[in-house]
Coordinates of C-alpha atoms in Angstrom, one line a residue:
Chain A
M5 CA -101.9 1.8 -50.0
V6 CA -103.2 4.1 -47.2
D7 CA -100.7 5.7 -44.7
L8 CA -102.2 6.0 -41.5
S9 CA -100.4 8.4 -38.8
P10 CA -101.7 7.7 -35.5
R11 CA -101.8 11.5 -35.4
S12 CA -104.0 12.2 -37.7
D13 CA -106.1 8.9 -38.7
L14 CA -106.2 6.6 -35.7
P15 CA -108.0 8.0 -33.1
Q16 CA -106.0 9.8 -30.0
G17 CA -104.7 7.0 -27.8
T18 CA -105.8 3.8 -30.1
L19 CA -101.8 3.6 -31.3
D20 CA -100.9 3.0 -27.5
L21 CA -103.7 0.5 -27.2
L22 CA -103.1 -1.8 -29.9
I23 CA -99.3 -1.5 -28.8
L24 CA -100.3 -2.8 -25.9
K25 CA -102.3 -5.6 -27.6
I26 CA -99.6 -7.1 -29.6
V27 CA -97.0 -6.9 -26.9
A28 CA -99.4 -8.8 -24.5
I29 CA -99.2 -11.6 -26.4
Q30 CA -95.3 -12.0 -26.4
P31 CA -92.6 -10.5 -25.7
V32 CA -91.6 -8.5 -29.0
H33 CA -89.6 -6.2 -30.5
G34 CA -90.2 -2.4 -32.1
Y35 CA -89.7 -3.6 -35.4
A36 CA -92.1 -6.8 -35.1
I37 CA -94.8 -4.9 -33.7
A38 CA -95.0 -2.9 -36.9
Q39 CA -95.0 -5.6 -38.8
R40 CA -97.6 -7.6 -36.8
L41 CA -100.1 -4.4 -36.7
Q42 CA -99.8 -4.3 -40.4
Q43 CA -100.7 -8.0 -41.1
I44 CA -103.4 -8.5 -38.4
S45 CA -105.0 -5.0 -39.9
R46 CA -104.3 -6.4 -43.1
D47 CA -102.2 -3.4 -44.3
I48 CA -104.9 -0.9 -43.1
V49 CA -102.5 0.1 -39.9
Q50 CA -99.2 1.2 -41.0
V51 CA -97.5 2.5 -38.3
P52 CA -94.1 4.9 -39.3
G53 CA -91.2 4.4 -37.1
G54 CA -91.4 8.0 -36.3
S55 CA -94.7 7.5 -34.1
L56 CA -94.0 3.8 -33.1
Y57 CA -90.9 4.7 -30.9
P58 CA -92.0 7.7 -29.2
A59 CA -95.3 5.6 -28.1
L60 CA -93.1 2.8 -27.0
H61 CA -91.1 4.8 -24.9
R62 CA -93.7 6.8 -23.3
L63 CA -95.6 3.7 -22.2
E64 CA -92.3 2.7 -20.8
N65 CA -91.7 5.6 -18.8
R66 CA -95.0 5.2 -17.9
G67 CA -94.4 1.7 -16.1
L68 CA -96.5 0.2 -18.7
L69 CA -94.2 -1.5 -20.7
K70 CA -90.5 -3.2 -19.5
S71 CA -87.8 -3.5 -22.0
D72 CA -84.7 -5.6 -22.1
W73 CA -82.1 -6.5 -25.1
K74 CA -82.1 -10.1 -26.3
E75 CA -80.8 -12.0 -29.5
T76 CA -83.3 -12.5 -32.3
E77 CA -83.8 -16.0 -34.5
T78 CA -81.7 -14.2 -37.0
G79 CA -79.0 -13.2 -34.3
R80 CA -79.1 -9.7 -34.1
D81 CA -79.5 -7.8 -30.6
A82 CA -82.7 -6.1 -30.3
K83 CA -85.1 -4.6 -27.7
F84 CA -87.5 -6.7 -26.5
Y85 CA -90.8 -4.9 -25.1
R86 CA -93.3 -6.5 -22.5
L87 CA -96.3 -6.2 -20.4
T88 CA -95.9 -5.5 -17.1
R89 CA -98.7 -5.7 -14.2
K90 CA -99.8 -2.4 -14.5
G91 CA -99.7 -2.4 -18.2
R92 CA -101.9 -5.9 -18.2
A93 CA -104.8 -3.9 -16.0
H94 CA -104.3 -0.9 -18.3
L95 CA -104.9 -2.7 -21.6
D96 CA -108.0 -4.2 -20.0
T97 CA -109.7 -1.7 -18.8
Q98 CA -108.6 0.0 -22.5
T99 CA -110.1 -2.5 -24.4
A100 CA -113.3 -2.5 -22.7
S101 CA -113.8 1.0 -22.9
W102 CA -112.9 0.9 -26.8
R103 CA -115.5 -1.9 -27.2
R104 CA -118.0 -0.1 -25.4
L105 CA -117.2 2.9 -27.2
A106 CA -117.0 1.2 -30.9
Q107 CA -120.3 -0.2 -30.0
A108 CA -122.0 2.8 -29.1
V109 CA -120.7 4.3 -32.6
G110 CA -122.0 1.5 -34.5
L111 CA -125.3 1.8 -32.8
I112 CA -125.9 5.5 -33.7
L113 CA -124.2 4.8 -37.3
N114 CA -126.7 2.0 -37.8
M115 CA -129.8 4.4 -36.6
A116 CA -128.5 7.0 -38.6
E117 CA -128.8 4.8 -41.8
E118 CA -132.6 3.9 -40.8
G119 CA -133.6 6.8 -40.7
V120 CA -132.3 7.9 -43.7
R121 CA -133.6 5.1 -45.5
Chain B
M21 CA -86.8 3.8 -14.3
T22 CA -87.1 6.8 -11.8
W23 CA -87.3 10.4 -13.6
W24 CA -83.7 10.6 -11.8
S25 CA -82.2 7.6 -13.2
R26 CA -83.5 8.1 -16.7
L27 CA -81.4 11.4 -16.3
W28 CA -78.6 10.2 -14.9
R29 CA -77.9 7.1 -17.5
R30 CA -78.6 9.0 -20.3
N31 CA -75.5 8.1 -22.1
E32 CA -76.6 4.6 -21.9
L33 CA -80.5 5.6 -22.8
E34 CA -78.9 7.6 -26.0
Q35 CA -77.1 4.2 -27.1
D36 CA -80.0 2.4 -26.6
L37 CA -82.1 4.8 -28.2
G38 CA -79.6 4.4 -31.3
R39 CA -79.2 0.8 -31.4
E40 CA -82.9 -0.1 -31.2
L41 CA -84.0 2.5 -34.6
Q42 CA -80.8 1.0 -36.4
F43 CA -81.7 -2.3 -35.6
H44 CA -85.5 -1.4 -37.1
I45 CA -83.6 0.2 -40.2
A46 CA -81.4 -2.9 -40.9
E47 CA -84.6 -5.3 -40.4
R48 CA -86.6 -3.5 -42.9
I49 CA -83.7 -2.9 -45.1
S50 CA -83.4 -6.8 -45.4
A51 CA -86.9 -7.3 -45.8
L52 CA -87.0 -5.3 -48.9
K53 CA -84.1 -7.2 -50.5
S54 CA -85.7 -10.2 -49.9
R55 CA -88.6 -9.0 -52.0
G56 CA -86.2 -7.9 -54.6
L57 CA -85.0 -4.5 -54.3
S58 CA -81.5 -3.3 -54.4
E59 CA -79.3 -2.1 -51.3
A60 CA -79.6 1.2 -52.5
E61 CA -83.4 1.4 -53.3
A62 CA -84.3 -0.5 -50.5
R63 CA -81.8 2.3 -48.1
H64 CA -84.1 5.0 -50.1
R65 CA -86.9 3.6 -49.5
V66 CA -86.8 3.1 -46.0
R67 CA -85.4 6.5 -45.2
Q68 CA -89.0 7.8 -47.0
E69 CA -91.0 5.5 -44.6
F70 CA -89.3 6.4 -41.3
G71 CA -88.7 9.9 -41.9
G72 CA -85.7 11.7 -40.4
I73 CA -83.9 9.7 -37.8
E74 CA -82.8 13.1 -35.9
Q75 CA -86.5 13.7 -35.4
V76 CA -87.6 10.3 -34.2
K77 CA -84.9 10.3 -31.6
E78 CA -86.0 13.7 -30.4
E79 CA -89.4 12.8 -30.0
C80 CA -88.4 9.7 -28.1
R81 CA -86.1 11.9 -26.0
R82 CA -89.4 14.1 -25.2
A83 CA -91.1 10.9 -24.2
R84 CA -88.3 10.2 -21.6
G85 CA -89.5 13.5 -19.9
T86 CA -86.5 14.7 -18.8
L87 CA -85.2 16.4 -22.3
W88 CA -85.9 20.3 -20.8
V89 CA -83.3 19.5 -18.5
E90 CA -80.7 17.9 -21.0
S91 CA -81.2 20.5 -23.8
T92 CA -80.8 22.9 -20.9
V93 CA -77.3 21.5 -20.1
Q94 CA -76.5 21.5 -23.6
D95 CA -77.7 25.3 -24.1
V96 CA -75.6 26.4 -21.2
R97 CA -72.8 24.4 -22.6
Y98 CA -73.4 25.7 -25.9
A99 CA -73.6 29.1 -24.8
I100 CA -70.2 28.8 -22.8
R101 CA -68.4 27.6 -25.9
T102 CA -69.7 30.5 -28.0
L103 CA -68.9 33.6 -25.1
R104 CA -65.6 31.7 -24.9
K105 CA -65.3 32.3 -28.8
S106 CA -66.1 35.8 -28.2
S107 CA -64.4 36.2 -25.4
G108 CA -64.2 40.3 -25.9
F109 CA -67.6 40.6 -25.7
A110 CA -68.1 38.5 -22.6
L111 CA -65.4 39.8 -20.7
T112 CA -66.9 43.4 -21.6
A113 CA -70.2 42.2 -20.0
I114 CA -69.0 40.8 -17.3
L115 CA -66.9 43.4 -15.9
T116 CA -69.5 45.8 -16.8
L117 CA -72.3 43.4 -14.9
G118 CA -69.5 43.2 -11.7
L119 CA -68.4 46.6 -11.5
G120 CA -72.1 47.9 -11.8
I121 CA -73.2 45.8 -9.0
G122 CA -70.2 45.5 -7.0
G123 CA -70.3 49.1 -6.8
T124 CA -73.7 49.4 -5.9
T125 CA -73.6 47.1 -3.8
A126 CA -70.5 48.3 -2.0
I127 CA -72.2 51.4 -1.3
F128 CA -75.3 50.2 0.2
T129 CA -73.5 47.8 2.3
L130 CA -72.0 51.0 3.5
I131 CA -75.2 52.6 4.0
H132 CA -76.9 49.6 5.4
A133 CA -74.1 49.5 8.3
V134 CA -74.1 53.2 8.8
M135 CA -78.1 54.2 8.4
L136 CA -80.3 51.6 8.4
K137 CA -79.2 48.4 10.7
F138 CA -80.4 48.1 14.0
L139 CA -77.4 47.7 17.1
P140 CA -77.2 43.7 17.8
V141 CA -79.5 43.9 20.7
A142 CA -82.6 42.8 21.7
D143 CA -85.9 44.4 21.0
P144 CA -84.1 48.0 19.3
Q145 CA -87.0 49.4 18.9
T146 CA -87.7 50.1 22.6
L147 CA -84.3 52.0 22.8
I148 CA -84.5 55.5 23.7
R149 CA -81.7 58.2 23.6
L150 CA -82.0 61.3 25.7
G151 CA -80.8 63.8 23.3
D152 CA -80.3 63.7 19.8
D153 CA -77.1 65.9 19.6
D154 CA -73.3 64.7 19.5
N155 CA -71.6 67.1 21.6
C156 CA -68.9 65.5 23.0
C157 CA -66.6 64.5 25.8
V158 CA -67.2 67.1 28.6
L159 CA -69.1 70.2 29.3
G160 CA -69.7 72.7 31.8
G161 CA -72.9 75.3 32.0
Y162 CA -75.9 75.0 30.3
Q163 CA -76.2 73.1 26.8
G164 CA -79.2 74.1 25.7
R165 CA -79.8 70.8 23.7
Y166 CA -79.3 68.5 26.3
S167 CA -77.1 65.3 25.2
S168 CA -74.5 64.9 27.1
F169 CA -75.1 64.3 31.0
A170 CA -73.5 64.8 34.5
Y171 CA -73.2 61.6 36.7
P172 CA -75.9 62.7 39.4
L173 CA -78.3 64.4 36.7
Y174 CA -78.2 60.9 35.0
T175 CA -78.9 59.2 38.3
S176 CA -81.8 62.1 39.0
I177 CA -83.4 60.9 35.8
R178 CA -83.0 57.5 36.3
D179 CA -84.3 57.1 39.9
H180 CA -86.9 59.8 39.0
T181 CA -88.4 58.1 35.7
P182 CA -89.9 54.9 36.1
E183 CA -91.1 54.8 32.8
F184 CA -87.7 53.9 31.7
E185 CA -87.1 50.1 32.9
E186 CA -83.4 50.7 32.2
L187 CA -81.5 53.6 32.1
T188 CA -78.1 53.4 31.0
A189 CA -74.9 55.9 30.6
F190 CA -71.8 55.9 28.9
Q191 CA -68.7 57.7 28.3
S192 CA -69.0 59.8 25.3
G193 CA -65.6 61.0 24.3
L194 CA -63.3 57.6 24.2
G195 CA -60.0 57.5 23.1
R196 CA -56.9 54.9 23.4
V197 CA -55.3 53.5 26.6
S198 CA -52.6 51.4 26.9
V199 CA -53.6 48.1 28.6
R200 CA -51.0 45.3 29.7
R201 CA -51.7 41.8 31.6
V202 CA -50.3 42.4 35.0
G203 CA -46.9 40.3 35.8
A204 CA -46.8 39.3 31.8
N205 CA -43.8 40.2 30.1
T206 CA -45.2 41.5 26.7
A207 CA -46.1 44.5 25.1
S208 CA -49.0 47.1 25.9
M209 CA -51.7 47.0 23.4
P210 CA -53.4 50.4 22.8
L211 CA -57.4 49.8 23.0
V212 CA -60.4 52.2 23.1
D213 CA -61.9 52.1 26.9
Q214 CA -65.3 53.2 28.0
F215 CA -66.8 53.8 31.2
V216 CA -70.4 52.6 31.3
S217 CA -73.0 52.2 34.2
G218 CA -73.4 48.9 35.6
N219 CA -76.7 48.5 33.8
F220 CA -75.4 48.6 30.6
F221 CA -75.3 45.2 29.3
T222 CA -78.7 44.6 30.8
T223 CA -80.1 47.4 29.3
F224 CA -79.0 46.2 25.8
G225 CA -80.2 42.7 26.8
L226 CA -77.2 41.3 25.7
R227 CA -75.2 38.1 26.8
P228 CA -71.7 37.3 27.6
F229 CA -69.9 34.9 25.0
A230 CA -67.7 34.0 27.9
G231 CA -67.6 34.8 31.5
R232 CA -69.9 37.3 32.5
L233 CA -71.0 41.2 31.7
L234 CA -71.1 44.0 34.0
S235 CA -73.6 44.2 36.8
L236 CA -75.1 46.8 38.8
A237 CA -73.2 45.3 41.9
D238 CA -69.6 46.4 40.0
D239 CA -70.6 50.0 39.5
S240 CA -70.4 50.8 43.3
R241 CA -67.8 51.9 45.2
G242 CA -65.5 49.9 46.7
A243 CA -66.1 47.1 44.4
L244 CA -63.2 45.0 43.0
P245 CA -62.6 46.7 39.8
V246 CA -63.6 44.7 36.8
A247 CA -63.8 45.0 32.8
V248 CA -65.6 43.4 30.0
M249 CA -63.4 43.1 26.5
S250 CA -65.5 43.1 23.5
F251 CA -65.1 40.0 21.1
R252 CA -63.3 41.8 18.2
A253 CA -60.2 42.8 20.7
W254 CA -60.4 39.2 22.3
Q255 CA -60.2 37.5 19.0
Q256 CA -58.3 40.0 16.8
D257 CA -55.5 41.4 19.4
Y258 CA -55.1 38.5 22.2
G259 CA -56.3 35.6 19.8
S260 CA -58.8 34.3 21.5
D261 CA -56.9 33.1 24.4
P262 CA -58.9 31.8 26.8
S263 CA -56.9 32.6 29.7
I264 CA -58.0 36.2 29.6
V265 CA -60.9 35.8 31.5
G266 CA -60.2 36.3 35.0
S267 CA -57.0 37.9 34.4
A268 CA -55.9 41.5 35.7
Y269 CA -54.8 44.1 33.2
I270 CA -53.7 47.5 34.3
I271 CA -56.3 49.6 31.8
D272 CA -55.9 53.4 31.7
G273 CA -53.2 53.4 34.6
A274 CA -55.4 51.0 37.0
T275 CA -55.8 47.5 38.1
F276 CA -58.6 45.3 36.1
T277 CA -59.9 41.8 36.3
I278 CA -61.3 40.8 32.9
V279 CA -64.5 39.2 33.5
G280 CA -66.2 38.4 30.6
I281 CA -66.2 38.9 27.1
A282 CA -69.0 40.6 25.2
P283 CA -70.8 38.5 22.6
P284 CA -70.0 38.8 18.8
G285 CA -70.9 41.9 16.6
F286 CA -71.5 44.1 19.6
F287 CA -69.5 47.1 19.0
G288 CA -70.8 49.6 21.9
A289 CA -73.9 51.1 22.0
M290 CA -72.4 54.0 19.8
M291 CA -72.1 54.1 15.9
R292 CA -68.3 55.0 15.3
P293 CA -65.0 53.8 13.6
D294 CA -63.2 53.2 16.3
P295 CA -65.4 50.9 18.9
P296 CA -64.5 50.5 22.7
D297 CA -62.6 47.4 23.4
L298 CA -63.1 47.6 26.7
W299 CA -66.1 48.7 29.0
M300 CA -65.4 49.4 32.8
P301 CA -67.8 50.5 35.2
I302 CA -67.9 54.3 36.1
A303 CA -67.4 53.7 39.9
D304 CA -63.8 52.6 38.7
E305 CA -63.4 56.1 36.9
P306 CA -62.2 58.2 39.4
A307 CA -59.4 55.0 40.1
A308 CA -58.3 54.9 36.7
H309 CA -58.2 58.8 36.2
K310 CA -57.0 59.8 39.1
L311 CA -57.0 63.8 39.6
N312 CA -58.6 64.4 35.9
S313 CA -61.6 62.3 37.3
L314 CA -64.9 63.1 35.5
L315 CA -67.2 61.6 38.1
D316 CA -65.3 63.2 41.3
A317 CA -65.2 67.0 42.0
N318 CA -61.5 68.0 42.2
L319 CA -59.1 70.3 41.9
L320 CA -59.6 70.8 37.7
A321 CA -63.3 69.8 37.7
R322 CA -66.5 69.6 39.4
D323 CA -68.8 67.0 39.5
D324 CA -71.7 68.2 37.4
E325 CA -69.4 68.5 34.4
A326 CA -71.5 66.7 31.2
W327 CA -69.4 63.4 29.9
L328 CA -72.2 60.6 29.6
Y329 CA -74.9 59.8 26.7
V330 CA -77.7 58.3 27.7
I331 CA -79.9 55.8 26.4
G332 CA -82.7 53.9 28.0
R333 CA -85.2 50.8 27.4
I334 CA -88.9 52.3 27.4
R335 CA -91.6 50.2 28.8
R336 CA -93.6 49.2 26.0
G337 CA -96.8 51.2 25.6
T338 CA -95.3 54.5 26.9
D339 CA -96.3 57.7 25.4
L340 CA -93.2 59.3 24.0
K341 CA -94.4 62.8 24.1
R342 CA -95.7 62.5 27.6
L343 CA -92.3 60.9 28.9
E344 CA -90.1 63.5 27.0
A345 CA -92.3 66.5 28.8
K346 CA -91.8 64.7 32.1
V347 CA -88.2 64.5 31.2
N348 CA -87.7 68.0 30.8
V349 CA -89.2 69.0 34.2
E350 CA -87.0 66.8 35.9
L351 CA -83.8 68.3 33.9
R352 CA -84.9 71.7 35.0
Q353 CA -85.3 70.7 39.0
W354 CA -82.3 69.2 38.6
L355 CA -80.6 72.6 37.3
L356 CA -82.4 74.7 39.6
V357 CA -81.3 72.9 42.7
N358 CA -77.9 71.9 41.3
D359 CA -76.6 74.7 39.2
P360 CA -79.1 77.6 40.4
P361 CA -79.1 80.3 37.5
Q362 CA -77.1 83.7 39.3
T363 CA -78.7 86.2 37.3
E364 CA -82.2 87.0 35.2
T365 CA -80.5 86.2 32.1
A366 CA -79.4 82.7 33.4
K367 CA -83.1 82.4 34.6
Q368 CA -84.6 82.9 31.5
E369 CA -82.0 80.6 29.7
L370 CA -83.1 78.1 32.4
K371 CA -86.4 77.7 31.0
K372 CA -84.8 76.8 27.3
Q373 CA -82.7 73.9 28.7
Y374 CA -84.5 71.0 26.7
I375 CA -83.9 67.1 26.3
A376 CA -85.0 65.4 22.9
L377 CA -86.1 61.6 23.2
V378 CA -84.9 59.8 20.0
P379 CA -85.2 56.2 18.9
A380 CA -82.1 54.7 19.8
G381 CA -82.1 51.3 18.3
G382 CA -79.2 52.2 15.5
G383 CA -77.2 53.2 18.8
V384 CA -75.9 56.8 19.4
A385 CA -75.4 57.8 15.6
L386 CA -72.5 59.6 15.1
M387 CA -71.6 58.8 12.0
K388 CA -75.3 59.2 10.8
S389 CA -75.3 62.6 10.7
N390 CA -71.9 63.2 9.5
Y391 CA -71.9 61.3 6.9
E392 CA -75.5 60.6 5.7
H393 CA -75.4 63.3 3.1
D394 CA -72.5 62.1 1.6
L395 CA -73.8 58.2 1.6
R396 CA -76.8 59.5 -0.2
L397 CA -75.1 61.1 -2.6
L398 CA -72.7 58.4 -3.7
M399 CA -75.8 55.9 -3.7
A400 CA -77.2 57.9 -6.4
I401 CA -73.9 58.2 -8.2
T402 CA -73.5 54.3 -8.1
A403 CA -77.1 53.8 -9.1
L404 CA -76.2 56.1 -11.9
V405 CA -73.6 53.9 -13.0
L406 CA -75.3 50.6 -12.7
L407 CA -78.0 52.0 -15.0
I408 CA -75.1 53.8 -17.5
C409 CA -73.7 49.8 -17.3
C410 CA -76.9 48.1 -18.1
A411 CA -77.5 50.5 -20.6
N412 CA -74.0 49.9 -22.2
L413 CA -74.9 46.0 -22.2
A414 CA -78.0 46.1 -23.9
N415 CA -76.4 48.2 -26.5
L416 CA -73.7 45.2 -26.9
Q417 CA -76.1 42.6 -26.8
L418 CA -78.4 44.3 -29.7
A419 CA -75.1 44.4 -32.0
R420 CA -74.5 40.8 -31.2
G421 CA -78.0 40.3 -32.3
A422 CA -77.4 42.0 -35.2
A423 CA -74.5 40.2 -36.0
N424 CA -76.0 36.8 -35.4
S425 CA -79.1 37.1 -36.6
S426 CA -77.6 35.0 -40.3
Q427 CA -76.5 32.1 -37.7
I428 CA -80.3 32.0 -36.1
S429 CA -81.9 31.8 -39.7
I430 CA -79.4 28.9 -40.4
R431 CA -80.2 27.4 -37.4
I432 CA -84.2 27.8 -38.2
A433 CA -83.9 26.1 -41.6
L434 CA -82.1 23.3 -39.9
G435 CA -85.4 22.8 -38.3
A436 CA -84.7 24.2 -34.9
P437 CA -88.1 25.2 -33.2
R438 CA -88.6 28.9 -32.5
S439 CA -88.7 28.3 -28.9
R440 CA -85.6 26.5 -28.8
V441 CA -84.0 29.4 -30.9
I442 CA -85.3 31.7 -28.2
R443 CA -84.3 29.9 -25.2
H444 CA -80.7 29.6 -26.4
V445 CA -80.6 33.3 -26.4
L446 CA -81.9 33.6 -23.3
T447 CA -79.5 30.9 -21.7
E448 CA -76.8 33.1 -23.1
S449 CA -78.0 36.1 -21.0
I450 CA -78.3 34.2 -18.3
V451 CA -75.0 32.9 -18.4
I452 CA -73.7 36.4 -18.4
A453 CA -75.8 37.7 -15.7
V454 CA -75.0 34.9 -13.7
T455 CA -71.2 35.0 -14.1
G456 CA -71.6 39.0 -13.6
G457 CA -73.4 38.6 -10.4
A458 CA -70.5 36.1 -9.4
A459 CA -67.8 38.9 -10.2
G460 CA -70.4 41.6 -8.6
L461 CA -70.4 39.7 -5.0
I462 CA -66.2 39.3 -5.5
V463 CA -66.3 43.1 -6.3
A464 CA -68.7 44.3 -3.7
R465 CA -66.6 42.3 -0.8
E466 CA -63.1 43.9 -2.0
L467 CA -64.9 47.7 -2.2
A468 CA -66.4 47.9 0.9
T469 CA -63.3 46.9 2.6
L470 CA -61.5 49.5 0.8
L471 CA -64.4 51.7 1.0
I472 CA -64.5 51.9 4.8
R473 CA -60.8 52.1 5.2
W474 CA -60.8 54.9 2.9
A475 CA -63.3 56.9 4.5
F476 CA -62.3 56.1 8.1
P477 CA -58.9 56.0 8.1
S478 CA -58.3 56.0 11.4
A479 CA -60.2 52.7 12.2
Q480 CA -57.8 49.8 12.7
H481 CA -60.1 47.0 12.8
V482 CA -62.4 46.6 9.5
R483 CA -64.8 43.9 9.3

């Protein structure tokens, strides 16, 4: 099991992007965000609470997320985060720029392999 | 949520934070238990995954952006608590600072008032005094270095020196006279009066607090005798009674109508412990002093006896050296005509008569020359005392620091960041400094009043 703490292995700012993406689907609490990140990434992305919660609070303070206390299916009170209009716009621009960057990195790596061959 | 409301609703946010993290941990534990782990195993596992819950909380608080305020408040509270615990140290430090700062401030206040302050008048830089001596009261004959003037000599210089926008003369030797309201059945009040030329207040560019000030028309023979009262006397001796303006008073034996109150803060043109309370025109002087009149020649005195100080306001750009030369020529000419030398020695003497022109922005500074040396010495001594206070305090702090070193090691071992430890020590110092400074203010106020009372026992009115 690889423990990816965002400070070391996730590129800077990536955790924020991933959180915004998960929250964009539907309002969700912190624990569920961690679970979903792990499931969707097939256990590659594991975010420890020590990174997740500060990130959530930071995003909330920047006005990208909003939160309310609601009851979960199991009947417990949890803090649900949802995306604000500003958060949506941020997510769109960040996603686009991430895609561009990933594509560019991919191109370079492919070319380098061809060069070696 | 704004930064302010985040700070304001701190307790609520703290609770939310605790609940949120608790929820996460509880969910994780139940998830692990459903995979077959025991309660204890699950808890242990979660603690490993999650890391220190306090550290996570601190990170979240940092994300809130208000952490520095909160921790400063915490530091200050903690500093006050520890200082209260070691109250011996705290008291010594605060008293040392208070006395050191207070003493120095009090002395400086005195020096400022006596030596550095300008008169509370318009444009004090253009005020020039004729004469730099403090010869006082009534003088006859040649003075050598002139600072006291006869009324005719004053008018002669005034009329022949257009470089002075205004030139005012005022009585040099002051004393207390009894003052009583006409028709009232009240005790008389011992107040200080001063005869001044009609342009006295205009020269200083003053405006009345109430009523009006003296004018040139008041300073002529036959004019209705009028007087202006100082704000201090009006306020302290007469309880700010508005009916005073326009009432008749017997001052120095003659009846005067009080026409106005001088502006607050104006204590006359002389720096003296007992400033004048009443100003009357010179033209009324014979009416008050009758046979002892200084203005008119009589059995006892000649009209060329010197009893006035003179201050003038020069036009901007006047060459002071040239003006001084001119005034001195005028002086000798006047003496030649009005007090002609009878002998050869007197003729030689006449040539040596001299008026020095000096800046008078601080007024006629009698106190300055009398106390300057003592005050400087006092200032030096108090500065030394402050230095010793600081050294003492540094010593105390050092001893305390050494005693606290084990405390600090424990704090660092428990994970307190170095910056926080340093900040805490600094906060403690600041708390001491602020409290000491506040104590200093109180000491300074009390001490300044005490010093003035002690230095000038004759002064009845200390502001």
